[in-house]
Coordinates of C-alpha atoms in Angstrom, one line a residue:
M1 CA -12.5 -22.4 18.0
V2 CA -8.6 -21.8 17.9
P3 CA -7.1 -22.9 14.7
R4 CA -4.2 -25.5 15.0
R5 CA -1.6 -26.8 13.0
L6 CA -2.0 -29.7 10.7
L7 CA 0.3 -31.8 12.4
W8 CA -1.4 -31.5 15.5
Q9 CA -5.1 -32.2 13.8
L10 CA -3.3 -35.3 12.0
Y11 CA -1.1 -37.0 14.5
P12 CA -3.6 -37.2 17.4
V13 CA -6.3 -38.5 15.1
Q14 CA -4.1 -41.4 13.7
I15 CA -2.9 -42.1 17.6
A16 CA -6.5 -42.3 18.4
I17 CA -7.6 -44.4 15.6
T18 CA -4.6 -46.6 16.4
L19 CA -5.3 -47.0 20.2
V20 CA -9.0 -47.7 19.8
A21 CA -8.1 -50.2 17.1
L22 CA -5.5 -52.1 19.4
I23 CA -8.0 -51.8 22.2
V24 CA -10.9 -53.5 20.2
V25 CA -8.5 -56.1 18.9
T26 CA -6.9 -56.8 22.3
W27 CA -10.2 -57.1 23.9
Y28 CA -11.8 -59.2 21.3
A29 CA -8.7 -61.5 21.8
S30 CA -8.8 -61.7 25.2
Y31 CA -12.6 -62.7 25.0
V32 CA -11.6 -65.3 22.2
I33 CA -9.0 -66.7 24.5
R34 CA -11.2 -66.8 27.5
E35 CA -13.9 -68.5 26.0
F36 CA -11.2 -71.0 24.5
H37 CA -9.6 -71.3 27.6
F38 CA -13.1 -71.9 29.2
E39 CA -13.9 -74.6 26.4
Q40 CA -10.8 -76.1 27.0
T41 CA -10.9 -76.5 30.7
T42 CA -14.6 -77.7 30.4
E43 CA -13.5 -80.1 28.0
D44 CA -10.4 -81.4 30.4
L45 CA -12.8 -81.6 33.0
K46 CA -15.2 -83.4 31.3
S47 CA -12.2 -86.0 30.1
R48 CA -11.3 -86.2 33.4
A49 CA -14.8 -87.3 34.7
I50 CA -15.1 -89.6 31.8
L51 CA -11.6 -91.3 32.7
A52 CA -12.7 -91.6 36.3
A53 CA -16.2 -92.9 35.6
P54 CA -15.4 -96.9 35.2
E55 CA -13.9 -96.8 38.7
I56 CA -16.4 -94.8 40.3
G57 CA -19.1 -96.9 38.3
D58 CA -17.2 -100.1 39.7
L59 CA -17.3 -98.8 43.5
L60 CA -20.9 -97.6 43.1
R61 CA -22.3 -101.4 42.0
R62 CA -20.5 -102.5 45.4
H63 CA -21.9 -99.7 47.5
D64 CA -18.5 -98.9 48.6
Y65 CA -18.8 -95.6 49.6
D66 CA -15.5 -95.3 51.8
A67 CA -13.4 -96.6 48.8
L68 CA -15.2 -94.1 46.8
N69 CA -14.5 -91.3 48.9
E70 CA -10.6 -92.4 48.9
L71 CA -10.7 -92.8 45.3
C72 CA -12.1 -89.0 45.0
H73 CA -9.4 -87.9 47.4
Q74 CA -6.6 -89.9 45.3
I75 CA -8.0 -88.6 41.9
G76 CA -8.3 -84.9 43.4
R77 CA -4.9 -84.6 44.9
R78 CA -3.4 -86.5 41.5
S79 CA -5.0 -84.1 39.2
S80 CA -5.7 -81.0 41.2
T81 CA -9.4 -81.3 40.4
R82 CA -12.3 -81.2 42.8
L83 CA -14.2 -84.4 42.1
T84 CA -17.7 -85.1 43.5
V85 CA -20.1 -88.1 43.1
I86 CA -23.7 -87.2 43.7
A87 CA -26.8 -89.6 43.8
P88 CA -30.0 -88.9 41.7
D89 CA -31.8 -87.6 44.7
G90 CA -28.8 -84.6 45.2
K91 CA -27.1 -86.4 47.9
V92 CA -23.3 -86.1 47.9
L93 CA -21.7 -89.7 48.0
A94 CA -18.1 -88.8 47.8
D95 CA -16.0 -85.3 47.7
S96 CA -12.1 -84.9 47.1
H97 CA -12.2 -81.9 49.4
E98 CA -15.1 -82.2 51.8
E99 CA -16.7 -84.8 53.8
P100 CA -20.0 -85.8 52.1
E101 CA -22.1 -85.6 55.4
R102 CA -21.5 -82.1 55.5
M103 CA -22.4 -80.9 52.2
D104 CA -25.9 -79.8 51.1
N105 CA -28.1 -81.5 48.9
H106 CA -26.9 -80.9 45.3
A107 CA -30.3 -81.7 43.2
G108 CA -30.8 -78.2 42.6
R109 CA -27.8 -77.3 41.0
P110 CA -27.8 -76.7 37.2
E111 CA -24.8 -79.0 36.1
I112 CA -26.4 -81.7 37.8
A113 CA -29.9 -81.4 36.7
A114 CA -28.6 -81.1 33.1
A115 CA -26.3 -84.6 33.5
L116 CA -29.3 -86.3 34.8
D117 CA -31.1 -85.2 31.8
G118 CA -28.1 -86.8 29.7
R119 CA -26.8 -83.4 28.9
V120 CA -23.2 -81.9 29.8
N121 CA -23.8 -78.0 31.1
P122 CA -20.8 -76.3 32.3
V123 CA -21.4 -73.9 34.9
N124 CA -19.2 -71.0 36.4
R125 CA -20.2 -70.1 40.0
F126 CA -19.4 -69.2 43.5
S127 CA -18.8 -72.4 45.8
Y128 CA -19.7 -71.5 49.1
T129 CA -18.2 -74.8 50.1
L130 CA -14.9 -73.8 49.2
Q131 CA -15.7 -70.1 49.3
K132 CA -14.3 -69.4 45.8
P133 CA -15.5 -69.3 42.2
M134 CA -15.4 -72.6 40.4
I135 CA -16.1 -74.1 37.1
Y136 CA -18.3 -77.1 37.1
V137 CA -18.4 -80.1 34.7
A138 CA -21.0 -83.0 35.2
I139 CA -21.6 -86.3 33.6
P140 CA -23.7 -89.1 34.1
V141 CA -22.7 -92.6 35.2
I142 CA -25.0 -95.7 34.9
Y143 CA -23.4 -98.4 37.1
T144 CA -26.1 -100.8 37.1
E145 CA -29.3 -101.2 34.8
G146 CA -32.0 -98.6 36.0
E147 CA -29.2 -97.1 38.5
K148 CA -26.9 -94.2 37.6
A149 CA -25.2 -91.3 39.3
V150 CA -23.2 -88.0 38.5
I151 CA -19.7 -87.3 38.3
R152 CA -18.5 -83.9 38.7
T153 CA -15.3 -82.6 38.4
S154 CA -14.6 -78.7 39.0
V155 CA -11.4 -76.5 39.3
P156 CA -11.2 -73.0 40.7
V157 CA -11.7 -70.1 38.6
T158 CA -8.5 -68.5 40.0
S159 CA -6.4 -71.1 37.9
L160 CA -7.8 -69.6 34.7
T161 CA -7.8 -66.1 35.7
V162 CA -4.0 -66.7 36.5
A163 CA -3.5 -68.2 33.1
L164 CA -5.5 -65.6 31.4
R165 CA -3.4 -62.7 33.2
G166 CA -0.3 -64.4 31.9
I167 CA -1.7 -64.2 28.4
Y168 CA -2.6 -60.7 28.9
T169 CA 0.6 -59.7 30.1
R170 CA 2.2 -61.2 26.8
I171 CA -0.4 -59.5 24.8
A172 CA 0.5 -56.1 26.6
L173 CA 4.0 -56.6 26.1
A174 CA 3.4 -57.2 22.4
V175 CA 1.1 -54.2 22.1
L176 CA 3.2 -51.5 23.6
P177 CA 6.1 -52.0 20.8
V178 CA 3.2 -51.8 18.2
I179 CA 1.9 -48.8 19.8
L180 CA 5.2 -47.3 19.9
L181 CA 6.0 -48.1 16.0
V182 CA 2.4 -47.0 15.2
A183 CA 3.2 -43.4 16.9
L184 CA 6.7 -43.1 15.0
I185 CA 5.4 -44.1 11.9
A186 CA 2.2 -41.8 12.5
W187 CA 4.1 -39.0 13.2
W188 CA 6.5 -39.7 10.2
T189 CA 3.6 -39.9 7.8
T190 CA 1.9 -36.8 9.5
R191 CA 5.0 -34.9 8.7
K192 CA 5.6 -36.0 5.7
I193 CA 2.1 -34.6 4.9
S194 CA 2.5 -31.3 6.7
Y195 CA 5.8 -30.5 5.9
P196 CA 5.2 -29.3 2.3
L197 CA 1.9 -27.7 3.6
E198 CA 4.0 -25.8 6.0
A199 CA 6.7 -24.6 3.6
M200 CA 3.9 -23.6 1.3
R201 CA 2.4 -21.6 4.0
Q202 CA 5.7 -20.0 4.8
Q203 CA 6.4 -19.2 1.2
A204 CA 2.7 -17.6 0.8
M205 CA 3.6 -15.5 3.7
R206 CA 6.4 -14.3 1.7
F207 CA 4.5 -13.8 -1.1
A208 CA 2.2 -11.9 0.9
R209 CA 5.2 -9.4 1.9
G210 CA 6.2 -9.1 -1.8
E211 CA 9.1 -11.5 -1.7
F212 CA 8.5 -13.0 -5.2
T213 CA 12.1 -14.0 -6.1
S214 CA 12.2 -17.4 -3.9
R215 CA 10.5 -20.6 -5.2
L216 CA 9.2 -23.8 -3.5
R217 CA 10.8 -27.2 -4.2
P218 CA 8.2 -29.6 -5.3
A219 CA 8.0 -32.6 -3.0
G220 CA 5.6 -35.1 -1.3
S221 CA 2.5 -36.3 -3.2
I222 CA 1.3 -35.7 -6.7
E223 CA -1.3 -33.2 -5.2
T224 CA 1.2 -31.1 -3.0
V225 CA 3.7 -31.2 -5.9
E226 CA 1.2 -29.8 -8.5
L227 CA 0.2 -27.2 -5.6
A228 CA 3.5 -26.1 -5.3
R229 CA 4.3 -26.0 -9.0
T230 CA 1.0 -23.7 -9.1
L231 CA 2.4 -21.3 -6.5
N232 CA 5.6 -20.9 -8.0
Q233 CA 4.0 -20.2 -11.5
M234 CA 1.2 -17.8 -9.4
A235 CA 4.5 -16.2 -7.9
A236 CA 6.1 -15.8 -11.4
Q237 CA 2.9 -14.0 -12.7
L238 CA 2.6 -11.8 -9.8
D239 CA 6.1 -10.7 -9.8
E240 CA 5.8 -9.7 -13.5
R241 CA 2.5 -7.9 -12.8
F242 CA 3.7 -6.2 -9.8
R243 CA 6.9 -5.0 -11.8
T244 CA 4.6 -3.8 -14.3
I245 CA 2.6 -1.8 -12.2
V246 CA 5.3 -0.5 -10.2
R247 CA 6.9 0.6 -13.6
Q248 CA 3.3 2.0 -14.6
R249 CA 3.3 3.6 -11.4
N250 CA 6.6 5.3 -11.4
E251 CA 5.9 6.4 -14.8
L252 CA 2.7 7.8 -13.9
R253 CA 4.2 9.5 -11.1
A254 CA 6.8 10.9 -13.3
V255 CA 4.2 12.0 -15.7
F256 CA 2.1 13.6 -13.2
D257 CA 4.8 15.2 -11.3
S258 CA 6.5 17.0 -14.8
M259 CA 3.2 18.3 -16.0
I260 CA 2.7 21.6 -15.5
E261 CA -1.2 21.1 -14.8
G262 CA -2.1 20.5 -11.5
L263 CA -3.7 17.2 -10.6
L264 CA -6.2 16.7 -7.7
I265 CA -7.6 13.2 -6.9
V266 CA -10.4 12.5 -4.8
D267 CA -12.4 9.4 -3.4
S268 CA -16.2 9.1 -3.7
N269 CA -16.2 10.2 0.0
G270 CA -14.3 13.7 -0.9
L271 CA -11.0 12.6 0.8
I272 CA -7.7 13.4 -1.2
T273 CA -6.1 10.2 -2.7
G274 CA -3.6 12.1 -5.0
I275 CA -1.8 15.3 -5.9
N276 CA 1.0 16.2 -7.8
R277 CA 3.5 18.7 -7.4
A278 CA 1.9 21.6 -9.7
G279 CA -1.2 20.9 -7.8
A280 CA 0.0 21.4 -4.7
S281 CA 1.9 24.4 -5.8
F282 CA -1.2 25.9 -7.0
L283 CA -3.3 25.2 -4.0
E284 CA -0.2 26.2 -1.7
I285 CA -0.4 23.1 0.2
A286 CA 2.3 20.3 1.3
P287 CA 1.2 17.1 -0.8
E288 CA 2.6 14.9 1.7
R289 CA 0.5 16.2 4.4
V290 CA -2.9 16.3 2.4
Q291 CA -3.1 12.5 1.7
G292 CA -6.4 10.8 2.9
K293 CA -7.6 14.3 4.5
S294 CA -10.9 16.0 3.3
V295 CA -10.9 18.3 0.5
L296 CA -13.0 20.5 2.7
E297 CA -10.0 20.5 5.2
V298 CA -7.5 21.6 2.6
V299 CA -9.1 23.5 0.0
R300 CA -10.5 27.1 1.2
N301 CA -11.8 28.2 -2.0
L302 CA -15.8 27.7 -2.4
E303 CA -16.0 27.9 -6.0
L304 CA -13.3 24.9 -6.1
L305 CA -15.3 22.8 -3.7
D306 CA -18.5 23.1 -5.3
F307 CA -16.9 22.0 -8.5
V308 CA -15.4 19.2 -6.9
K309 CA -19.0 18.1 -5.7
R310 CA -20.4 18.7 -8.9
S311 CA -17.7 16.7 -10.9
L312 CA -18.2 13.7 -8.6
K313 CA -22.0 13.7 -9.3
S314 CA -22.0 14.7 -12.9
S315 CA -21.5 11.8 -15.5
E316 CA -19.9 14.1 -17.9
S317 CA -16.9 16.0 -17.9
L318 CA -17.1 19.6 -16.4
E319 CA -15.1 22.9 -17.3
D320 CA -15.0 26.0 -15.6
E321 CA -12.7 28.9 -14.4
I322 CA -12.0 29.9 -11.0
A323 CA -10.2 32.5 -9.5
F324 CA -7.9 32.1 -6.5
T325 CA -6.5 35.2 -4.3
D326 CA -2.9 34.0 -3.1
P327 CA -1.5 35.2 0.4
S328 CA -0.2 37.8 -1.4
G329 CA -3.4 39.3 -2.5
N330 CA -2.8 38.7 -6.2
D331 CA -5.5 37.3 -8.1
R332 CA -5.0 33.9 -10.1
Y333 CA -6.9 32.1 -12.4
F334 CA -7.4 28.6 -13.1
Q335 CA -8.9 26.7 -15.6
V336 CA -10.3 23.3 -14.1
H337 CA -11.4 20.0 -15.7
G338 CA -13.3 17.6 -13.5
V339 CA -14.2 13.7 -14.6
R340 CA -15.8 11.4 -12.4
I341 CA -13.7 8.1 -11.8
Q342 CA -16.1 4.8 -11.8
D343 CA -15.5 1.0 -11.1
Y344 CA -14.7 -1.7 -13.3
H345 CA -18.4 -2.1 -14.5
D346 CA -19.2 1.8 -14.4
R347 CA -21.9 1.6 -11.9
D348 CA -20.4 2.9 -8.7
T349 CA -18.2 6.5 -8.4
K350 CA -15.1 5.5 -7.2
G351 CA -13.8 9.1 -6.9
G352 CA -13.1 12.3 -9.2
L353 CA -9.9 13.7 -11.0
I354 CA -9.4 17.6 -11.0
V355 CA -7.3 19.1 -13.2
F356 CA -5.9 22.7 -12.9
N357 CA -4.5 24.7 -15.6
D358 CA -2.8 28.3 -14.6
V359 CA -4.3 30.7 -17.0
T360 CA -3.1 33.7 -14.8
N361 CA -0.5 34.5 -17.2
I362 CA -3.0 34.3 -20.2
H363 CA -5.3 36.9 -18.1
R364 CA -2.6 39.1 -17.3
L365 CA -1.4 38.9 -21.2
E366 CA -4.8 39.4 -22.3
N367 CA -5.0 42.4 -20.0
M368 CA -1.7 43.7 -21.1
R369 CA -2.9 43.2 -25.0
R370 CA -6.3 45.3 -24.2
D371 CA -4.1 47.8 -22.4
F372 CA -1.5 47.9 -25.2
V373 CA -4.1 48.5 -27.8
A374 CA -6.1 51.0 -26.0
N375 CA -2.9 52.6 -25.0
V376 CA -1.4 52.8 -28.6
S377 CA -4.8 53.9 -30.0
H378 CA -5.0 56.5 -27.6
E379 CA -1.5 57.4 -27.9
L380 CA -1.8 57.2 -31.8
K381 CA -4.9 59.2 -31.7
T382 CA -3.8 62.2 -29.7
P383 CA -1.2 63.5 -32.3
I384 CA -3.2 62.3 -35.1
T385 CA -6.3 64.5 -33.9
S386 CA -3.9 67.3 -33.5
I387 CA -2.2 67.2 -37.0
E388 CA -5.8 66.5 -38.2
G389 CA -7.3 69.6 -36.3
F390 CA -4.5 71.9 -37.5
V391 CA -4.5 71.0 -41.3
E392 CA -8.1 71.1 -41.6
T393 CA -7.8 75.0 -39.7
L394 CA -5.0 75.5 -42.4
L395 CA -7.2 74.5 -45.2
D396 CA -10.2 76.4 -43.8
G397 CA -8.0 79.7 -44.4
A398 CA -5.7 80.0 -41.7
M399 CA -2.9 79.5 -44.2
D400 CA -3.4 83.3 -45.2
D401 CA -2.6 84.4 -41.6
K402 CA 1.2 83.7 -41.8
E403 CA 1.7 84.1 -38.1
N404 CA -0.8 81.5 -37.0
A405 CA 0.0 79.5 -40.3
G406 CA 3.7 79.1 -38.9
R407 CA 2.7 78.3 -35.6
F408 CA 0.1 75.7 -36.7
L409 CA 2.8 74.1 -39.2
E410 CA 5.2 74.2 -36.1
I411 CA 2.6 72.2 -34.0
V412 CA 1.8 69.8 -36.9
A413 CA 5.5 69.1 -37.2
Q414 CA 6.0 68.7 -33.5
Q415 CA 3.0 66.0 -33.5
S416 CA 4.4 64.2 -36.3
R417 CA 8.1 63.8 -34.6
R418 CA 5.9 62.5 -31.8
L419 CA 4.0 60.2 -34.0
R420 CA 7.4 59.1 -35.8
S421 CA 8.9 58.5 -32.2
I422 CA 6.1 56.4 -31.1
V423 CA 6.0 54.2 -34.1
E424 CA 9.7 54.0 -33.8
D425 CA 9.7 53.0 -30.5
L426 CA 7.2 50.4 -31.2
L427 CA 9.3 49.0 -34.0
A428 CA 12.2 48.8 -31.7
L429 CA 10.5 47.1 -28.9
S430 CA 9.1 44.4 -31.4
Q431 CA 12.5 43.7 -32.8
I432 CA 13.8 43.2 -29.1
E433 CA 10.9 41.1 -28.2
Q434 CA 11.4 38.8 -31.6
K435 CA 15.5 38.4 -31.1
K436 CA 15.2 38.0 -27.3
G437 CA 16.7 34.5 -26.5
K438 CA 17.8 34.0 -29.8
S439 CA 21.5 33.4 -31.2
S440 CA 20.8 36.3 -33.5
I441 CA 21.8 38.7 -31.0
E442 CA 25.7 38.9 -30.6
M443 CA 27.1 38.9 -27.6
K444 CA 30.6 39.3 -26.5
V445 CA 33.1 40.3 -23.7
Q446 CA 33.8 44.0 -24.3
R447 CA 34.4 47.1 -22.2
L448 CA 31.6 49.1 -20.9
R449 CA 33.0 52.6 -20.6
P450 CA 32.9 53.1 -24.7
S451 CA 28.9 52.5 -24.5
L452 CA 28.0 54.0 -21.6
Q453 CA 29.9 57.3 -23.1
A454 CA 28.3 57.2 -26.3
A455 CA 24.9 57.1 -24.7
I456 CA 26.2 60.0 -22.4
E457 CA 26.9 61.8 -25.6
S458 CA 23.8 61.2 -27.3
C459 CA 21.9 62.9 -24.4
K460 CA 23.9 65.8 -23.8
T461 CA 22.4 68.3 -26.2
R462 CA 19.1 67.9 -24.0
A463 CA 21.1 68.3 -20.6
T464 CA 22.8 71.2 -21.8
E465 CA 19.8 73.1 -22.8
K466 CA 18.5 72.5 -18.9
G467 CA 21.9 73.1 -17.7
I468 CA 22.3 69.4 -16.3
S469 CA 25.7 68.1 -16.0
I470 CA 26.1 64.2 -16.9
D471 CA 28.8 62.6 -14.9
L472 CA 30.4 59.2 -15.7
N473 CA 32.2 56.8 -13.1
C474 CA 33.0 53.7 -14.8
P475 CA 36.8 51.7 -14.6
D476 CA 38.4 51.4 -18.0
E477 CA 39.0 47.7 -17.4
L478 CA 35.3 46.9 -16.6
Q479 CA 34.1 44.5 -18.9
A480 CA 30.8 42.4 -19.4
E481 CA 29.2 40.3 -22.1
I482 CA 27.1 42.7 -24.1
N483 CA 25.6 43.8 -27.3
S484 CA 27.2 47.4 -27.2
R485 CA 24.4 48.7 -29.5
L486 CA 21.4 47.4 -27.4
L487 CA 23.2 48.3 -24.0
E488 CA 23.9 51.9 -25.3
Q489 CA 20.1 52.2 -26.3
A490 CA 18.9 51.3 -22.9
V491 CA 21.4 53.8 -21.2
I492 CA 20.5 56.5 -23.7
N493 CA 16.6 55.8 -22.5
L494 CA 17.6 55.8 -18.5
V495 CA 19.7 58.8 -19.2
D496 CA 17.2 60.6 -21.3
N497 CA 14.5 60.2 -18.5
A498 CA 16.8 61.1 -15.7
V499 CA 17.2 64.5 -17.9
K500 CA 13.8 64.9 -18.7
Y501 CA 12.3 64.3 -15.1
S502 CA 15.1 66.1 -13.4
P503 CA 15.1 70.1 -12.4
A504 CA 17.5 72.3 -14.2
H505 CA 21.0 72.9 -13.2
S506 CA 20.9 69.3 -11.1
R507 CA 23.3 66.5 -11.7
V508 CA 23.1 63.0 -13.5
Q509 CA 25.3 60.3 -12.3
V510 CA 26.2 57.2 -14.8
E511 CA 28.2 54.7 -12.6
A512 CA 29.6 51.2 -13.3
N513 CA 31.3 48.8 -11.1
R514 CA 31.9 45.1 -10.6
G515 CA 29.9 43.4 -7.7
K516 CA 30.4 40.1 -6.3
R517 CA 27.7 38.4 -8.5
A518 CA 27.0 40.8 -11.3
V519 CA 28.4 43.7 -13.1
I520 CA 26.2 46.8 -12.1
V521 CA 25.5 49.8 -14.1
A522 CA 23.3 52.7 -12.2
V523 CA 21.8 55.9 -13.7
K524 CA 21.0 58.2 -10.6
D525 CA 19.4 61.7 -11.0
E526 CA 17.9 64.3 -8.6
G527 CA 14.3 64.6 -9.9
I528 CA 11.0 64.3 -8.6
G529 CA 11.1 60.8 -7.8
I530 CA 8.5 57.8 -7.9
A531 CA 6.2 57.0 -5.4
R532 CA 6.4 52.9 -4.3
K533 CA 2.8 52.3 -5.8
D534 CA 3.8 53.3 -9.3
Q535 CA 7.1 51.7 -9.5
E536 CA 5.7 48.0 -9.8
R537 CA 4.0 49.2 -13.0
L538 CA 6.6 51.6 -14.3
F539 CA 8.2 49.1 -16.9
E540 CA 4.6 48.6 -18.4
R541 CA 4.2 49.9 -22.0
F542 CA 2.6 53.2 -22.2
Y543 CA 2.4 53.6 -18.5
R544 CA 3.1 56.9 -17.1
V545 CA 3.3 58.5 -13.4
D546 CA 2.0 61.9 -14.4
K547 CA 0.5 61.3 -17.9
A548 CA 0.0 65.3 -18.4
R549 CA 3.8 66.0 -17.7
S550 CA 5.0 63.0 -19.8
R551 CA 3.2 64.2 -22.8
K552 CA 4.4 67.8 -22.5
I553 CA 8.1 67.1 -22.1
G554 CA 7.6 64.3 -25.1
G555 CA 7.7 61.1 -23.8
T556 CA 6.2 57.8 -25.5
G557 CA 5.6 55.8 -22.4
L558 CA 7.7 52.9 -24.1
G559 CA 11.4 53.7 -23.1
L560 CA 11.5 52.3 -19.9
S561 CA 9.7 49.0 -21.4
I562 CA 12.6 48.9 -24.0
V563 CA 15.2 49.0 -21.3
K564 CA 13.5 46.2 -19.5
H565 CA 13.6 43.9 -22.7
I566 CA 17.3 44.8 -23.7
V567 CA 18.3 43.8 -19.9
E568 CA 16.5 40.6 -20.1
T569 CA 18.1 40.1 -23.4
H570 CA 21.1 40.4 -21.5
H571 CA 20.1 37.6 -18.8
G572 CA 20.1 40.6 -16.5
S573 CA 17.8 42.3 -14.4
I574 CA 16.5 45.9 -13.5
E575 CA 15.8 47.7 -10.2
I576 CA 14.7 50.9 -9.0
Q577 CA 15.4 52.8 -5.8
S578 CA 13.1 56.0 -5.5
A579 CA 11.0 58.4 -3.0
P580 CA 9.0 61.3 -4.2
G581 CA 11.2 64.1 -4.1
Q582 CA 14.6 62.5 -3.6
G583 CA 15.4 61.3 -7.2
A584 CA 15.6 57.9 -8.5
T585 CA 18.2 55.2 -9.3
F586 CA 17.7 52.7 -11.8
S587 CA 20.3 49.8 -11.5
I588 CA 21.2 47.4 -14.6
R589 CA 22.4 44.0 -13.1
L590 CA 24.7 42.2 -15.8
P591 CA 26.2 38.7 -15.4
L592 CA 29.7 38.3 -15.0
P593 CA 31.6 37.5 -18.1
G594 CA 31.2 33.8 -18.9
S595 CA 28.5 33.1 -15.9
C596 CA 25.7 33.0 -18.6
R597 CA 27.1 30.4 -20.8

């Protein structure tokens, strides 16, 4: 059934009720009027018959039937009434409209029979004599003792019909304005009822669209006024609750987006309903493209998919560690926590919440710590073992052999110096790490050439021994925001490495110039070069390309690591360009003066 507006449900019903009521009332009024008119007509006919009875009785006593017939004609003309006199045997003695001799016997007429019995019985029937419906009233008349006759009066029904038709016309003319008035009143009352409801419907639609600022004006009946006030109260409460929900949602979104942990929310069917930026970054997906998609389509890691399934089924929170391989081929590690989300009554599972915590750096630092401990132990163990072995040899009697004793003591001294160098580099590296990023390291804008010149002077002795020349190319006016002592140490380590790994009678160049975005300090050598596979790990502690060669020339494996930390302290970066047999170029990029403030 097609729904209709309340106006078109109430208004036709009211009109129909009004019409039915008017029709019933009109029909009943017509019936009453018809009966009343019929009774009035019969009474009038009876009165006419009674008025004519003395004269007719007198003529009947004289048996003057011609005068009687003439009298009927006169009375009929004057009163527009048909008058008939009938003998007890049914023979018509006189009639105002027809010759008596031509008329049928009327003994069987019901009004005649009733009159002979002393009763008056009005009858409405068709007259075959006049060929029209007539109303008949008959009364008895006793003209002599023991003799009586019947006087019958009648009029055509058409006269009654004409009279009733006029009455019906007047009734109709009176009813039509009533119908129009009732229709207008019904329209007004229906509109008065439906208008507030229509306004409430439109306002409810605005509420459904989230427009809670507008309000209804209470009008109409008590019920509609109370309903309007209730809707206004509901709108105010919904507005407040929606504002609270939006505020809380924005707060949660801000919290989720600012979290360094990744968040992944799935429903009970495994469809993604939410993911924050960190989670999208961890999974390397676009957050706006995965909403509503199955986690099977988005996540390619089988361990994570299995963890999500277990989280949706488990009644307790789960924790695990999962390894990923990024597109670059690097391993990444995540600590994941999963918890099932249930409905309000804690009966059905609505989804699950997965929290990612990137522990790749922790793994890397743990590996570096293990490698560092192992490397430190190994680097310290080598000179200590050597010192211990030669000291024990000397104690066992080698001291008496002056030639070997001197050589052994020289080795002990050399290993002691190596041990001291390792300890000093470790202390220096530790101090730099502690001070990095703190204001305790004094930085100021100053010329670079003095620091570079001092670093070269510190390395000249070893370079001279190998016949290596060290050239400096730096404009006198070139400045940078530096700590001169730390920068000097970094350049010393680079130049010292260049001298160590360069062939005799080669050249080392130290250059400094101002680029578009940074001040660049480069140390170039003509040494053995470094393979690309070793360049990524070159700045790790104790990492050596050729361990045997490095130990032979006295390196500790910490020099380049110290350089990297010093450069990072200056908010700069260091790069390397090298290939086997083609030398190496180490470039330090320092921020332009004032750019790091």
